PDB file of C-alpha atoms in Angstrom:
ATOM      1  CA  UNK A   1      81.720  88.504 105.818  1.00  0.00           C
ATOM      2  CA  UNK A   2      81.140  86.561 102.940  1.00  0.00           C
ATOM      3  CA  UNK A   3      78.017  88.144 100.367  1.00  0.00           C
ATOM      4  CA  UNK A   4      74.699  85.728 100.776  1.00  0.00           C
ATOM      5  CA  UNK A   5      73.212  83.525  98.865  1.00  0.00           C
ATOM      6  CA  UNK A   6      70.554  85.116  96.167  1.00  0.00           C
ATOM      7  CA  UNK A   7      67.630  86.097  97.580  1.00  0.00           C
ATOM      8  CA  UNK A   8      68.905  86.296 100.884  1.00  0.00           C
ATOM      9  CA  UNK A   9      70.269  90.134 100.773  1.00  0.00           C
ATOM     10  CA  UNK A  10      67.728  91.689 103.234  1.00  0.00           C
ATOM     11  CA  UNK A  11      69.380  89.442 106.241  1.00  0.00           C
ATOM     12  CA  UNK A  12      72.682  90.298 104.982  1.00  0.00           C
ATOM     13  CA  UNK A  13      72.211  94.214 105.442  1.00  0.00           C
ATOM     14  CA  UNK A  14      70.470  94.165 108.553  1.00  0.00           C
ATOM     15  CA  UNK A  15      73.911  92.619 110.002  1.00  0.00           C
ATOM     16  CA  UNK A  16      75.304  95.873 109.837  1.00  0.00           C
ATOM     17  CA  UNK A  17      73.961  97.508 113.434  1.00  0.00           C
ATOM     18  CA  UNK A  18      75.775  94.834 115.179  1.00  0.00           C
ATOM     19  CA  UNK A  19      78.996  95.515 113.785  1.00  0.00           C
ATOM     20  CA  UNK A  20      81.273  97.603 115.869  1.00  0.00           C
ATOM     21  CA  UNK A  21      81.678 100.301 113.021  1.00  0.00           C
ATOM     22  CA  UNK A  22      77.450 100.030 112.249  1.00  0.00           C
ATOM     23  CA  UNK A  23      78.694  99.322 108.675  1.00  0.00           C
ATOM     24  CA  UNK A  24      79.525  96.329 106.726  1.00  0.00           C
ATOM     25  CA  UNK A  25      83.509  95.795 105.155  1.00  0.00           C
ATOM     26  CA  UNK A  26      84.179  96.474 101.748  1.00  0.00           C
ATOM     27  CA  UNK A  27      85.452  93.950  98.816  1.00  0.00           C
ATOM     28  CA  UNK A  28      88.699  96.488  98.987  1.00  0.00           C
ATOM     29  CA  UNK A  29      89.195  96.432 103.014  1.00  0.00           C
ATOM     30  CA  UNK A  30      88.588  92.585 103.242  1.00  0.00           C
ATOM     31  CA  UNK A  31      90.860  92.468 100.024  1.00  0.00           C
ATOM     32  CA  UNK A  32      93.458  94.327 101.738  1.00  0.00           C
ATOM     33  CA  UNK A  33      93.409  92.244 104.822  1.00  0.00           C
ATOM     34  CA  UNK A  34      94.244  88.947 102.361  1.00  0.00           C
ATOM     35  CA  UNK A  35      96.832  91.059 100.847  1.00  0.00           C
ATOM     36  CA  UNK A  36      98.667  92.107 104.035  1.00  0.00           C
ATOM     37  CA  UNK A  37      98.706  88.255 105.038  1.00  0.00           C
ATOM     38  CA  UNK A  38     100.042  87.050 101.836  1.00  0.00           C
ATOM     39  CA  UNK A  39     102.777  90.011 101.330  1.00  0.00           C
ATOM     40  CA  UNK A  40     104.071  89.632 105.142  1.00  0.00           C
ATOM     41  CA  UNK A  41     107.094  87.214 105.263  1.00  0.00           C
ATOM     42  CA  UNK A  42     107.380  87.580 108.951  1.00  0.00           C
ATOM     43  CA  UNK A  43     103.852  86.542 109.789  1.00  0.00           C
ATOM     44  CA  UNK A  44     102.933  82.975 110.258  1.00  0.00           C
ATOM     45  CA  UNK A  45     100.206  81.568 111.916  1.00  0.00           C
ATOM     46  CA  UNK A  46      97.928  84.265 113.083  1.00  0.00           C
ATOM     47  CA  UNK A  47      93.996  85.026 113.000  1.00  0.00           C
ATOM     48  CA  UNK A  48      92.942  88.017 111.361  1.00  0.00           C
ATOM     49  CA  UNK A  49      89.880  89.504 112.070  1.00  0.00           C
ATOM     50  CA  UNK A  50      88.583  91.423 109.381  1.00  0.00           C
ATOM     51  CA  UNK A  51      84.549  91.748 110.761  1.00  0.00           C
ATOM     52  CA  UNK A  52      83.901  95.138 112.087  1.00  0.00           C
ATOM     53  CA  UNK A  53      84.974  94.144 115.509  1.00  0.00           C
ATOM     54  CA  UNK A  54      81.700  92.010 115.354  1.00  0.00           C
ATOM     55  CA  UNK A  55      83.593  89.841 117.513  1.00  0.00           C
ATOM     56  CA  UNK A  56      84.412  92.513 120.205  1.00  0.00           C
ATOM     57  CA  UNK A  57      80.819  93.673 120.187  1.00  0.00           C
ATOM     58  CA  UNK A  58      79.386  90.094 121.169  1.00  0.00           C
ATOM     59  CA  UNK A  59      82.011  90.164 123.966  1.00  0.00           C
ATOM     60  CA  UNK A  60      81.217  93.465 125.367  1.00  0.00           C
ATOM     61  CA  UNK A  61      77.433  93.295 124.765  1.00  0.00           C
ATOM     62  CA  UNK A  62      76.902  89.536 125.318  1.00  0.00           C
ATOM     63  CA  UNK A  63      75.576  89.691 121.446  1.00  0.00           C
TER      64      UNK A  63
END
């Protein structure tokens, strides 16, 4: 999740309910996801998602 534009904070916070974890990522865990793709020599190619399981939350719930 990428921080919103100024002004625009409110909408940004009341994301977090539909995250899987009810919380948003921090700068360190999304930093740590870039990390583990660009220290890995054996990965190539993948999708990582770092949102909350946002994306399996839409699945289950049809969000």
């Amino acid at each position: 999740m990428i921080l919103p534009p100024p002004g625009e904070d409110d909408s940004f916070w009341k994301a977090a309910p539909y995250q899987l974890h009810e919380r948003l990522g921090s700068l360190e865990e999304i930093t740590d996801a870039a990390l583990y793709l660009l220290q890995s020599g054996f990965v190539t190619g993948q999708v990582l998602y770092v949102d909350g399981g946002r994306h399996m939350k839409n699945a289950m719930y049809g969000a």
